[in-house]
Amino acid sequence: MLRYALKRFLSLLISLAVASLVIFMVIEVAPGDPASFMLGLNAQPETLAALRSELGLDQSRPERYLEWVGGMLRGDFGTSYTYRTPVTEMIGDRLWVSVPLALYALFLSVIVAFPAGIYAASRRGRAGDVGVMGATQLGVAVPNFWFAMILVLIFSINLRWFSAGGFVGWDKGLFAGLHALTLPAIALALPQAAILARVMRSALLDVLGEDFMRTARAKGLTARQALWRHGLRNALIPVLTIIGLQFSFLLAGSIIIEQVFYLPGLGRLVFQSISARDLIVVESVVMLLVFSVILVNFLVDLAYAAVDPRLRART
């Protein structure tokens, strides 16, 4: 297991190095100059040159890249061009919104998808299976931002159970914070639950057709007992993959939902930084999100090895 983990960790480091280079190159070649954006079109050349020097934009790209990577390794993401605030503080403030939102949405997705997928697999071809698959197809097809606006219309405007937007902060209490994140989490969880339920059903159906499941039934186990004792665990590998990818997506891909609900999260920070040409913030946040994706994949690989010892034997 240790050898397997070390190989996966080495792959993680290589992926991070390549990702940092790609992110820096892509963002740096984007049109527009942050200093010119901040000072306006009528800025004097001397003032523009002084600001570029202050921001470090007069350095060569390799120098800026090495300084940026070295700073990240020390935990220093630099200073925002626009807000003149350490990027680490800006990211830290918004992580307290984005991470709980992603975890909340993932929790809702799992508690809906697992029973739905298991129920559909246990009733293959029957009315229950058809109903679940139809509902999941609808869940995949409906855009989450449209569903978010419907939730606001029903539960915020008509019923007045939830606020239409904003975040009260965790200092108001856990319940108040979760209450403010409930509608955004539901909007994010709907398509993810639909996808996860379909994967769960498909994985279980593949396992139910295996020889060891027929052997378990021949030894006297009922269909339900065989499903819960042997089928579910062996069907978890593709499900774990989707759960890991879903968390990364929910953390990195909630820009539209955060805009709809005016949540001060990472997605909204990226959107605002792109609009303001705040390159250092965009680079740092995107790199952090990429790191979260790679780290989650690394943890999923370790979970694979824990669930299926055959993977460890191949290393």
PDB file of C-alpha atoms in Angstrom:
ATOM      1  CA  MET A   1       0.000   0.000   0.000  1.00  0.00           C
ATOM      2  CA  LEU A   2       2.882   2.392   0.811  1.00  0.00           C
ATOM      3  CA  ARG A   3       4.512   1.788  -2.575  1.00  0.00           C
ATOM      4  CA  TYR A   4       1.223   2.408  -4.338  1.00  0.00           C
ATOM      5  CA  ALA A   5       0.684   5.650  -2.387  1.00  0.00           C
ATOM      6  CA  LEU A   6       4.212   6.896  -3.187  1.00  0.00           C
ATOM      7  CA  LYS A   7       3.712   6.311  -6.916  1.00  0.00           C
ATOM      8  CA  ARG A   8       0.432   8.175  -6.847  1.00  0.00           C
ATOM      9  CA  PHE A   9       2.040  11.019  -4.859  1.00  0.00           C
ATOM     10  CA  LEU A  10       4.834  11.352  -7.427  1.00  0.00           C
ATOM     11  CA  SER A  11       2.207  11.550 -10.149  1.00  0.00           C
ATOM     12  CA  LEU A  12       0.464  14.287  -8.128  1.00  0.00           C
ATOM     13  CA  LEU A  13       3.644  16.380  -7.955  1.00  0.00           C
ATOM     14  CA  ILE A  14       4.296  16.060 -11.687  1.00  0.00           C
ATOM     15  CA  SER A  15       0.705  17.018 -12.479  1.00  0.00           C
ATOM     16  CA  LEU A  16       0.936  20.093 -10.245  1.00  0.00           C
ATOM     17  CA  ALA A  17       4.166  21.237 -11.908  1.00  0.00           C
ATOM     18  CA  VAL A  18       2.706  20.897 -15.392  1.00  0.00           C
ATOM     19  CA  ALA A  19      -0.560  22.554 -14.334  1.00  0.00           C
ATOM     20  CA  SER A  20       1.219  25.573 -12.835  1.00  0.00           C
ATOM     21  CA  LEU A  21       3.151  26.138 -16.050  1.00  0.00           C
ATOM     22  CA  VAL A  22       0.051  25.819 -18.241  1.00  0.00           C
ATOM     23  CA  ILE A  23      -2.033  28.122 -16.018  1.00  0.00           C
ATOM     24  CA  PHE A  24       0.664  30.798 -15.972  1.00  0.00           C
ATOM     25  CA  MET A  25       1.205  30.681 -19.744  1.00  0.00           C
ATOM     26  CA  VAL A  26      -2.507  30.754 -20.603  1.00  0.00           C
ATOM     27  CA  ILE A  27      -3.329  33.654 -18.286  1.00  0.00           C
ATOM     28  CA  GLU A  28      -0.232  35.654 -19.176  1.00  0.00           C
ATOM     29  CA  VAL A  29      -0.971  35.586 -22.924  1.00  0.00           C
ATOM     30  CA  ALA A  30      -4.510  36.910 -22.330  1.00  0.00           C
ATOM     31  CA  PRO A  31      -4.945  40.396 -23.835  1.00  0.00           C
ATOM     32  CA  GLY A  32      -4.894  43.483 -21.649  1.00  0.00           C
ATOM     33  CA  ASP A  33      -2.479  45.087 -19.212  1.00  0.00           C
ATOM     34  CA  PRO A  34      -3.497  45.200 -15.510  1.00  0.00           C
ATOM     35  CA  ALA A  35      -1.645  48.479 -14.961  1.00  0.00           C
ATOM     36  CA  SER A  36      -3.352  50.142 -17.926  1.00  0.00           C
ATOM     37  CA  PHE A  37      -6.710  48.815 -16.722  1.00  0.00           C
ATOM     38  CA  MET A  38      -6.173  50.252 -13.248  1.00  0.00           C
ATOM     39  CA  LEU A  39      -4.969  53.710 -14.381  1.00  0.00           C
ATOM     40  CA  GLY A  40      -7.248  54.140 -17.383  1.00  0.00           C
ATOM     41  CA  LEU A  41      -6.607  55.108 -20.986  1.00  0.00           C
ATOM     42  CA  ASN A  42      -5.275  58.581 -20.198  1.00  0.00           C
ATOM     43  CA  ALA A  43      -2.501  57.483 -17.840  1.00  0.00           C
ATOM     44  CA  GLN A  44       0.910  59.061 -18.308  1.00  0.00           C
ATOM     45  CA  PRO A  45       3.681  56.703 -19.486  1.00  0.00           C
ATOM     46  CA  GLU A  46       5.799  57.527 -16.409  1.00  0.00           C
ATOM     47  CA  THR A  47       2.924  56.700 -14.045  1.00  0.00           C
ATOM     48  CA  LEU A  48       2.178  53.516 -15.964  1.00  0.00           C
ATOM     49  CA  ALA A  49       5.829  52.429 -15.824  1.00  0.00           C
ATOM     50  CA  ALA A  50       5.989  53.135 -12.074  1.00  0.00           C
ATOM     51  CA  LEU A  51       2.870  51.051 -11.410  1.00  0.00           C
ATOM     52  CA  ARG A  52       4.139  48.185 -13.568  1.00  0.00           C
ATOM     53  CA  SER A  53       7.377  48.225 -11.574  1.00  0.00           C
ATOM     54  CA  GLU A  54       5.460  48.267  -8.282  1.00  0.00           C
ATOM     55  CA  LEU A  55       3.333  45.313  -9.360  1.00  0.00           C
ATOM     56  CA  GLY A  56       6.341  43.397 -10.685  1.00  0.00           C
ATOM     57  CA  LEU A  57       4.980  43.412 -14.239  1.00  0.00           C
ATOM     58  CA  ASP A  58       8.254  44.816 -15.606  1.00  0.00           C
ATOM     59  CA  GLN A  59       9.997  41.504 -14.919  1.00  0.00           C
ATOM     60  CA  SER A  60      10.326  38.827 -17.556  1.00  0.00           C
ATOM     61  CA  ARG A  61       7.740  36.059 -17.635  1.00  0.00           C
ATOM     62  CA  PRO A  62      10.156  33.343 -16.454  1.00  0.00           C
ATOM     63  CA  GLU A  63      11.099  35.544 -13.476  1.00  0.00           C
ATOM     64  CA  ARG A  64       7.440  36.167 -12.626  1.00  0.00           C
ATOM     65  CA  TYR A  65       6.655  32.475 -12.954  1.00  0.00           C
ATOM     66  CA  LEU A  66       9.469  31.407 -10.628  1.00  0.00           C
ATOM     67  CA  GLU A  67       8.541  34.116  -8.123  1.00  0.00           C
ATOM     68  CA  TRP A  68       4.891  33.047  -8.227  1.00  0.00           C
ATOM     69  CA  VAL A  69       5.674  29.336  -7.756  1.00  0.00           C
ATOM     70  CA  GLY A  70       8.215  30.060  -5.025  1.00  0.00           C
ATOM     71  CA  GLY A  71       5.682  32.205  -3.212  1.00  0.00           C
ATOM     72  CA  MET A  72       3.038  29.480  -3.367  1.00  0.00           C
ATOM     73  CA  LEU A  73       5.483  26.955  -1.933  1.00  0.00           C
ATOM     74  CA  ARG A  74       5.973  29.351   1.002  1.00  0.00           C
ATOM     75  CA  GLY A  75       2.229  29.907   1.340  1.00  0.00           C
ATOM     76  CA  ASP A  76       2.439  33.405  -0.162  1.00  0.00           C
ATOM     77  CA  PHE A  77       0.183  33.900  -3.199  1.00  0.00           C
ATOM     78  CA  GLY A  78       1.207  37.517  -3.685  1.00  0.00           C
ATOM     79  CA  THR A  79      -0.802  40.714  -3.435  1.00  0.00           C
ATOM     80  CA  SER A  80      -3.910  41.554  -5.418  1.00  0.00           C
ATOM     81  CA  TYR A  81      -3.334  44.238  -8.061  1.00  0.00           C
ATOM     82  CA  THR A  82      -6.810  45.692  -7.581  1.00  0.00           C
ATOM     83  CA  TYR A  83      -7.493  45.403  -3.857  1.00  0.00           C
ATOM     84  CA  ARG A  84      -3.865  45.655  -2.646  1.00  0.00           C
ATOM     85  CA  THR A  85      -4.681  42.819  -0.252  1.00  0.00           C
ATOM     86  CA  PRO A  86      -2.751  39.558   0.187  1.00  0.00           C
ATOM     87  CA  VAL A  87      -4.286  36.958  -2.098  1.00  0.00           C
ATOM     88  CA  THR A  88      -3.986  34.375   0.674  1.00  0.00           C
ATOM     89  CA  GLU A  89      -6.387  36.370   2.841  1.00  0.00           C
ATOM     90  CA  MET A  90      -8.843  36.829  -0.028  1.00  0.00           C
ATOM     91  CA  ILE A  91      -8.825  33.117  -0.799  1.00  0.00           C
ATOM     92  CA  GLY A  92      -9.088  32.177   2.882  1.00  0.00           C
ATOM     93  CA  ASP A  93     -12.163  34.338   3.390  1.00  0.00           C
ATOM     94  CA  ARG A  94     -13.931  32.811   0.409  1.00  0.00           C
ATOM     95  CA  LEU A  95     -12.957  29.218   1.143  1.00  0.00           C
ATOM     96  CA  TRP A  96     -15.220  29.427   4.198  1.00  0.00           C
ATOM     97  CA  VAL A  97     -18.111  29.777   1.751  1.00  0.00           C
ATOM     98  CA  SER A  98     -17.080  27.625  -1.226  1.00  0.00           C
ATOM     99  CA  VAL A  99     -15.866  24.539   0.661  1.00  0.00           C
ATOM    100  CA  PRO A 100     -18.944  24.222   2.940  1.00  0.00           C
ATOM    101  CA  LEU A 101     -21.162  24.834  -0.097  1.00  0.00           C
ATOM    102  CA  ALA A 102     -19.414  22.072  -2.075  1.00  0.00           C
ATOM    103  CA  LEU A 103     -19.558  19.633   0.854  1.00  0.00           C
ATOM    104  CA  TYR A 104     -23.215  20.465   1.521  1.00  0.00           C
ATOM    105  CA  ALA A 105     -24.117  19.927  -2.141  1.00  0.00           C
ATOM    106  CA  LEU A 106     -22.117  16.691  -2.271  1.00  0.00           C
ATOM    107  CA  PHE A 107     -23.850  15.428   0.881  1.00  0.00           C
ATOM    108  CA  LEU A 108     -27.269  16.152  -0.623  1.00  0.00           C
ATOM    109  CA  SER A 109     -26.212  14.480  -3.866  1.00  0.00           C
ATOM    110  CA  VAL A 110     -25.049  11.301  -2.114  1.00  0.00           C
ATOM    111  CA  ILE A 111     -28.064  10.894   0.186  1.00  0.00           C
ATOM    112  CA  VAL A 112     -30.379  11.213  -2.813  1.00  0.00           C
ATOM    113  CA  ALA A 113     -28.367   9.260  -5.381  1.00  0.00           C
ATOM    114  CA  PHE A 114     -27.413   6.189  -3.359  1.00  0.00           C
ATOM    115  CA  PRO A 115     -30.970   5.119  -2.418  1.00  0.00           C
ATOM    116  CA  ALA A 116     -32.238   6.021  -5.900  1.00  0.00           C
ATOM    117  CA  GLY A 117     -29.507   4.048  -7.687  1.00  0.00           C
ATOM    118  CA  ILE A 118     -29.854   1.019  -5.411  1.00  0.00           C
ATOM    119  CA  TYR A 119     -33.643   1.089  -5.722  1.00  0.00           C
ATOM    120  CA  ALA A 120     -33.460   1.270  -9.536  1.00  0.00           C
ATOM    121  CA  ALA A 121     -30.908  -1.548  -9.777  1.00  0.00           C
ATOM    122  CA  SER A 122     -32.951  -3.823  -7.514  1.00  0.00           C
ATOM    123  CA  ARG A 123     -36.021  -3.280  -9.711  1.00  0.00           C
ATOM    124  CA  ARG A 124     -34.448  -3.462 -13.135  1.00  0.00           C
ATOM    125  CA  GLY A 125     -36.978  -3.109 -15.912  1.00  0.00           C
ATOM    126  CA  ARG A 126     -39.880  -2.427 -13.571  1.00  0.00           C
ATOM    127  CA  ALA A 127     -41.862   0.744 -13.066  1.00  0.00           C
ATOM    128  CA  GLY A 128     -39.619   1.915 -10.211  1.00  0.00           C
ATOM    129  CA  ASP A 129     -36.507   1.613 -12.370  1.00  0.00           C
ATOM    130  CA  VAL A 130     -38.130   3.466 -15.264  1.00  0.00           C
ATOM    131  CA  GLY A 131     -39.335   6.218 -12.935  1.00  0.00           C
ATOM    132  CA  VAL A 132     -35.902   6.750 -11.362  1.00  0.00           C
ATOM    133  CA  MET A 133     -34.143   6.781 -14.746  1.00  0.00           C
ATOM    134  CA  GLY A 134     -36.671   9.270 -16.092  1.00  0.00           C
ATOM    135  CA  ALA A 135     -36.133  11.542 -13.104  1.00  0.00           C
ATOM    136  CA  THR A 136     -32.347  11.350 -13.451  1.00  0.00           C
ATOM    137  CA  GLN A 137     -32.579  12.168 -17.144  1.00  0.00           C
ATOM    138  CA  LEU A 138     -34.563  15.261 -16.253  1.00  0.00           C
ATOM    139  CA  GLY A 139     -32.036  16.166 -13.558  1.00  0.00           C
ATOM    140  CA  VAL A 140     -29.159  15.995 -16.029  1.00  0.00           C
ATOM    141  CA  ALA A 141     -31.029  18.018 -18.641  1.00  0.00           C
ATOM    142  CA  VAL A 142     -32.121  20.912 -16.408  1.00  0.00           C
ATOM    143  CA  PRO A 143     -29.427  23.653 -16.133  1.00  0.00           C
ATOM    144  CA  ASN A 144     -28.544  24.271 -12.506  1.00  0.00           C
ATOM    145  CA  PHE A 145     -28.770  28.070 -12.872  1.00  0.00           C
ATOM    146  CA  TRP A 146     -32.335  27.769 -14.196  1.00  0.00           C
ATOM    147  CA  PHE A 147     -33.204  25.441 -11.341  1.00  0.00           C
ATOM    148  CA  ALA A 148     -31.595  27.942  -8.942  1.00  0.00           C
ATOM    149  CA  MET A 149     -33.848  30.731 -10.197  1.00  0.00           C
ATOM    150  CA  ILE A 150     -36.916  28.477  -9.805  1.00  0.00           C
ATOM    151  CA  LEU A 151     -35.875  27.744  -6.219  1.00  0.00           C
ATOM    152  CA  VAL A 152     -35.541  31.478  -5.524  1.00  0.00           C
ATOM    153  CA  LEU A 153     -38.947  32.142  -7.061  1.00  0.00           C
ATOM    154  CA  ILE A 154     -40.677  29.438  -5.006  1.00  0.00           C
ATOM    155  CA  PHE A 155     -38.883  29.392  -1.664  1.00  0.00           C
ATOM    156  CA  SER A 156     -37.618  32.985  -1.427  1.00  0.00           C
ATOM    157  CA  ILE A 157     -40.180  35.160  -3.182  1.00  0.00           C
ATOM    158  CA  ASN A 158     -43.392  33.170  -2.739  1.00  0.00           C
ATOM    159  CA  LEU A 159     -42.905  31.175   0.468  1.00  0.00           C
ATOM    160  CA  ARG A 160     -40.217  33.421   2.028  1.00  0.00           C
ATOM    161  CA  TRP A 161     -38.526  30.471   3.696  1.00  0.00           C
ATOM    162  CA  PHE A 162     -35.039  31.414   2.518  1.00  0.00           C
ATOM    163  CA  SER A 163     -33.157  34.545   1.586  1.00  0.00           C
ATOM    164  CA  ALA A 164     -32.867  35.221  -2.142  1.00  0.00           C
ATOM    165  CA  GLY A 165     -29.121  35.758  -1.884  1.00  0.00           C
ATOM    166  CA  GLY A 166     -26.124  36.728   0.195  1.00  0.00           C
ATOM    167  CA  PHE A 167     -24.372  34.975   3.052  1.00  0.00           C
ATOM    168  CA  VAL A 168     -24.861  35.909   6.695  1.00  0.00           C
ATOM    169  CA  GLY A 169     -21.506  34.520   7.844  1.00  0.00           C
ATOM    170  CA  TRP A 170     -20.610  31.678  10.176  1.00  0.00           C
ATOM    171  CA  ASP A 171     -20.408  34.022  13.148  1.00  0.00           C
ATOM    172  CA  LYS A 172     -24.229  34.009  13.139  1.00  0.00           C
ATOM    173  CA  GLY A 173     -24.186  30.296  13.918  1.00  0.00           C
ATOM    174  CA  LEU A 174     -23.999  26.984  12.064  1.00  0.00           C
ATOM    175  CA  PHE A 175     -27.725  26.829  11.404  1.00  0.00           C
ATOM    176  CA  ALA A 176     -27.831  30.346   9.948  1.00  0.00           C
ATOM    177  CA  GLY A 177     -24.882  29.589   7.667  1.00  0.00           C
ATOM    178  CA  LEU A 178     -26.317  26.303   6.416  1.00  0.00           C
ATOM    179  CA  HIS A 179     -29.714  27.928   5.986  1.00  0.00           C
ATOM    180  CA  ALA A 180     -28.173  30.546   3.679  1.00  0.00           C
ATOM    181  CA  LEU A 181     -26.393  27.832   1.661  1.00  0.00           C
ATOM    182  CA  THR A 182     -29.365  25.465   1.361  1.00  0.00           C
ATOM    183  CA  LEU A 183     -30.862  26.741  -1.904  1.00  0.00           C
ATOM    184  CA  PRO A 184     -27.456  27.056  -3.667  1.00  0.00           C
ATOM    185  CA  ALA A 185     -26.515  23.559  -2.449  1.00  0.00           C
ATOM    186  CA  ILE A 186     -29.774  22.076  -3.761  1.00  0.00           C
ATOM    187  CA  ALA A 187     -29.270  23.786  -7.117  1.00  0.00           C
ATOM    188  CA  LEU A 188     -25.739  22.390  -7.359  1.00  0.00           C
ATOM    189  CA  ALA A 189     -26.695  18.923  -6.089  1.00  0.00           C
ATOM    190  CA  LEU A 190     -29.554  18.208  -8.518  1.00  0.00           C
ATOM    191  CA  PRO A 191     -27.540  17.351 -11.661  1.00  0.00           C
ATOM    192  CA  GLN A 192     -24.805  15.678  -9.619  1.00  0.00           C
ATOM    193  CA  ALA A 193     -27.329  13.439  -7.850  1.00  0.00           C
ATOM    194  CA  ALA A 194     -28.821  12.463 -11.202  1.00  0.00           C
ATOM    195  CA  ILE A 195     -25.417  11.504 -12.599  1.00  0.00           C
ATOM    196  CA  LEU A 196     -24.383   9.630  -9.464  1.00  0.00           C
ATOM    197  CA  ALA A 197     -27.662   7.686  -9.321  1.00  0.00           C
ATOM    198  CA  ARG A 198     -27.219   6.510 -12.914  1.00  0.00           C
ATOM    199  CA  VAL A 199     -23.629   5.448 -12.245  1.00  0.00           C
ATOM    200  CA  MET A 200     -24.678   3.648  -9.060  1.00  0.00           C
ATOM    201  CA  ARG A 201     -27.410   1.755 -10.890  1.00  0.00           C
ATOM    202  CA  SER A 202     -25.101   0.787 -13.767  1.00  0.00           C
ATOM    203  CA  ALA A 203     -22.305  -0.352 -11.442  1.00  0.00           C
ATOM    204  CA  LEU A 204     -24.684  -2.447  -9.345  1.00  0.00           C
ATOM    205  CA  LEU A 205     -26.217  -4.090 -12.403  1.00  0.00           C
ATOM    206  CA  ASP A 206     -22.734  -5.059 -13.618  1.00  0.00           C
ATOM    207  CA  VAL A 207     -21.903  -6.570 -10.227  1.00  0.00           C
ATOM    208  CA  LEU A 208     -25.224  -8.410  -9.932  1.00  0.00           C
ATOM    209  CA  GLY A 209     -24.348 -10.336 -13.091  1.00  0.00           C
ATOM    210  CA  GLU A 210     -21.027 -11.618 -11.721  1.00  0.00           C
ATOM    211  CA  ASP A 211     -20.441 -15.264 -10.769  1.00  0.00           C
ATOM    212  CA  PHE A 212     -19.743 -14.531  -7.103  1.00  0.00           C
ATOM    213  CA  MET A 213     -23.191 -12.947  -6.772  1.00  0.00           C
ATOM    214  CA  ARG A 214     -24.829 -16.092  -8.164  1.00  0.00           C
ATOM    215  CA  THR A 215     -22.725 -18.149  -5.762  1.00  0.00           C
ATOM    216  CA  ALA A 216     -23.914 -16.014  -2.853  1.00  0.00           C
ATOM    217  CA  ARG A 217     -27.506 -16.589  -3.894  1.00  0.00           C
ATOM    218  CA  ALA A 218     -26.872 -20.334  -4.260  1.00  0.00           C
ATOM    219  CA  LYS A 219     -25.582 -20.444  -0.675  1.00  0.00           C
ATOM    220  CA  GLY A 220     -28.947 -19.240   0.575  1.00  0.00           C
ATOM    221  CA  LEU A 221     -28.686 -15.457   0.654  1.00  0.00           C
ATOM    222  CA  THR A 222     -31.725 -13.527  -0.479  1.00  0.00           C
ATOM    223  CA  ALA A 223     -31.370 -11.020  -3.320  1.00  0.00           C
ATOM    224  CA  ARG A 224     -31.414  -8.150  -0.811  1.00  0.00           C
ATOM    225  CA  GLN A 225     -28.775  -9.774   1.426  1.00  0.00           C
ATOM    226  CA  ALA A 226     -26.489 -10.504  -1.515  1.00  0.00           C
ATOM    227  CA  LEU A 227     -26.886  -6.956  -2.745  1.00  0.00           C
ATOM    228  CA  TRP A 228     -25.974  -5.332   0.576  1.00  0.00           C
ATOM    229  CA  ARG A 229     -23.263  -7.788   1.677  1.00  0.00           C
ATOM    230  CA  HIS A 230     -21.405  -8.314  -1.580  1.00  0.00           C
ATOM    231  CA  GLY A 231     -22.794  -6.206  -4.398  1.00  0.00           C
ATOM    232  CA  LEU A 232     -22.606  -2.738  -2.940  1.00  0.00           C
ATOM    233  CA  ARG A 233     -18.939  -2.786  -1.939  1.00  0.00           C
ATOM    234  CA  ASN A 234     -17.811  -4.148  -5.300  1.00  0.00           C
ATOM    235  CA  ALA A 235     -19.811  -1.469  -7.111  1.00  0.00           C
ATOM    236  CA  LEU A 236     -18.184   1.401  -5.205  1.00  0.00           C
ATOM    237  CA  ILE A 237     -15.094   1.916  -7.391  1.00  0.00           C
ATOM    238  CA  PRO A 238     -16.799   3.778 -10.276  1.00  0.00           C
ATOM    239  CA  VAL A 239     -19.033   5.526  -7.731  1.00  0.00           C
ATOM    240  CA  LEU A 240     -16.003   6.779  -5.786  1.00  0.00           C
ATOM    241  CA  THR A 241     -14.591   8.155  -9.019  1.00  0.00           C
ATOM    242  CA  ILE A 242     -17.712  10.178  -9.666  1.00  0.00           C
ATOM    243  CA  ILE A 243     -17.912  11.400  -6.061  1.00  0.00           C
ATOM    244  CA  GLY A 244     -14.323  12.637  -6.218  1.00  0.00           C
ATOM    245  CA  LEU A 245     -14.863  14.389  -9.525  1.00  0.00           C
ATOM    246  CA  GLN A 246     -18.124  15.863  -8.280  1.00  0.00           C
ATOM    247  CA  PHE A 247     -16.508  17.476  -5.261  1.00  0.00           C
ATOM    248  CA  SER A 248     -13.861  19.051  -7.488  1.00  0.00           C
ATOM    249  CA  PHE A 249     -16.527  20.266  -9.888  1.00  0.00           C
ATOM    250  CA  LEU A 250     -18.697  21.646  -7.106  1.00  0.00           C
ATOM    251  CA  LEU A 251     -15.740  23.544  -5.666  1.00  0.00           C
ATOM    252  CA  ALA A 252     -14.452  24.877  -8.980  1.00  0.00           C
ATOM    253  CA  GLY A 253     -17.582  25.085 -11.084  1.00  0.00           C
ATOM    254  CA  SER A 254     -20.013  27.047  -8.939  1.00  0.00           C
ATOM    255  CA  ILE A 255     -19.324  30.435 -10.554  1.00  0.00           C
ATOM    256  CA  ILE A 256     -22.825  30.826 -12.002  1.00  0.00           C
ATOM    257  CA  ILE A 257     -24.580  29.650  -8.827  1.00  0.00           C
ATOM    258  CA  GLU A 258     -22.506  32.020  -6.693  1.00  0.00           C
ATOM    259  CA  GLN A 259     -23.453  34.838  -9.059  1.00  0.00           C
ATOM    260  CA  VAL A 260     -27.164  33.931  -8.868  1.00  0.00           C
ATOM    261  CA  PHE A 261     -27.146  33.891  -5.057  1.00  0.00           C
ATOM    262  CA  TYR A 262     -24.507  36.633  -4.572  1.00  0.00           C
ATOM    263  CA  LEU A 263     -22.292  34.338  -2.527  1.00  0.00           C
ATOM    264  CA  PRO A 264     -18.784  35.606  -1.713  1.00  0.00           C
ATOM    265  CA  GLY A 265     -17.061  32.386  -2.782  1.00  0.00           C
ATOM    266  CA  LEU A 266     -14.098  31.437  -4.934  1.00  0.00           C
ATOM    267  CA  GLY A 267     -16.144  31.303  -8.119  1.00  0.00           C
ATOM    268  CA  ARG A 268     -17.330  34.878  -7.732  1.00  0.00           C
ATOM    269  CA  LEU A 269     -13.800  35.970  -6.830  1.00  0.00           C
ATOM    270  CA  VAL A 270     -12.463  34.494 -10.088  1.00  0.00           C
ATOM    271  CA  PHE A 271     -15.218  36.197 -12.076  1.00  0.00           C
ATOM    272  CA  GLN A 272     -14.503  39.587 -10.493  1.00  0.00           C
ATOM    273  CA  SER A 273     -10.733  39.182 -10.881  1.00  0.00           C
ATOM    274  CA  ILE A 274     -11.021  38.329 -14.569  1.00  0.00           C
ATOM    275  CA  SER A 275     -13.159  41.416 -15.108  1.00  0.00           C
ATOM    276  CA  ALA A 276     -10.555  43.565 -13.317  1.00  0.00           C
ATOM    277  CA  ARG A 277      -7.565  41.904 -15.015  1.00  0.00           C
ATOM    278  CA  ASP A 278      -6.221  40.961 -11.577  1.00  0.00           C
ATOM    279  CA  LEU A 279      -3.916  38.271 -12.957  1.00  0.00           C
ATOM    280  CA  ILE A 280      -2.248  37.255  -9.715  1.00  0.00           C
ATOM    281  CA  VAL A 281      -5.614  36.474  -8.111  1.00  0.00           C
ATOM    282  CA  VAL A 282      -6.846  34.541 -11.150  1.00  0.00           C
ATOM    283  CA  GLU A 283      -3.641  32.496 -11.363  1.00  0.00           C
ATOM    284  CA  SER A 284      -3.615  31.706  -7.650  1.00  0.00           C
ATOM    285  CA  VAL A 285      -7.298  30.756  -7.385  1.00  0.00           C
ATOM    286  CA  VAL A 286      -7.205  28.617 -10.528  1.00  0.00           C
ATOM    287  CA  MET A 287      -4.044  26.900  -9.287  1.00  0.00           C
ATOM    288  CA  LEU A 288      -5.714  26.236  -5.937  1.00  0.00           C
ATOM    289  CA  LEU A 289      -8.743  24.737  -7.684  1.00  0.00           C
ATOM    290  CA  VAL A 290      -6.520  22.574  -9.889  1.00  0.00           C
ATOM    291  CA  PHE A 291      -4.666  21.431  -6.785  1.00  0.00           C
ATOM    292  CA  SER A 292      -7.985  20.450  -5.193  1.00  0.00           C
ATOM    293  CA  VAL A 293      -8.922  18.409  -8.277  1.00  0.00           C
ATOM    294  CA  ILE A 294      -5.565  16.607  -8.351  1.00  0.00           C
ATOM    295  CA  LEU A 295      -5.600  16.032  -4.587  1.00  0.00           C
ATOM    296  CA  VAL A 296      -9.115  14.594  -4.676  1.00  0.00           C
ATOM    297  CA  ASN A 297      -8.100  12.261  -7.520  1.00  0.00           C
ATOM    298  CA  PHE A 298      -5.100  11.180  -5.432  1.00  0.00           C
ATOM    299  CA  LEU A 299      -7.360  10.413  -2.464  1.00  0.00           C
ATOM    300  CA  VAL A 300      -9.771   8.548  -4.736  1.00  0.00           C
ATOM    301  CA  ASP A 301      -6.874   6.405  -6.005  1.00  0.00           C
ATOM    302  CA  LEU A 302      -6.011   5.536  -2.406  1.00  0.00           C
ATOM    303  CA  ALA A 303      -9.665   4.712  -1.757  1.00  0.00           C
ATOM    304  CA  TYR A 304      -9.573   2.401  -4.797  1.00  0.00           C
ATOM    305  CA  ALA A 305      -6.658   0.515  -3.292  1.00  0.00           C
ATOM    306  CA  ALA A 306      -8.457   0.235   0.040  1.00  0.00           C
ATOM    307  CA  VAL A 307     -11.625  -1.104  -1.584  1.00  0.00           C
ATOM    308  CA  ASP A 308      -9.935  -3.331  -4.186  1.00  0.00           C
ATOM    309  CA  PRO A 309      -6.633  -4.928  -3.028  1.00  0.00           C
ATOM    310  CA  ARG A 310      -6.002  -6.131  -6.607  1.00  0.00           C
ATOM    311  CA  LEU A 311      -4.920  -2.596  -7.518  1.00  0.00           C
ATOM    312  CA  ARG A 312      -2.133  -2.705  -4.931  1.00  0.00           C
ATOM    313  CA  ALA A 313      -0.942  -6.019  -6.310  1.00  0.00           C
ATOM    314  CA  ARG A 314      -0.392  -4.491  -9.763  1.00  0.00           C
ATOM    315  CA  THR A 315       2.150  -1.935  -8.516  1.00  0.00           C
TER     316      THR A 315
END
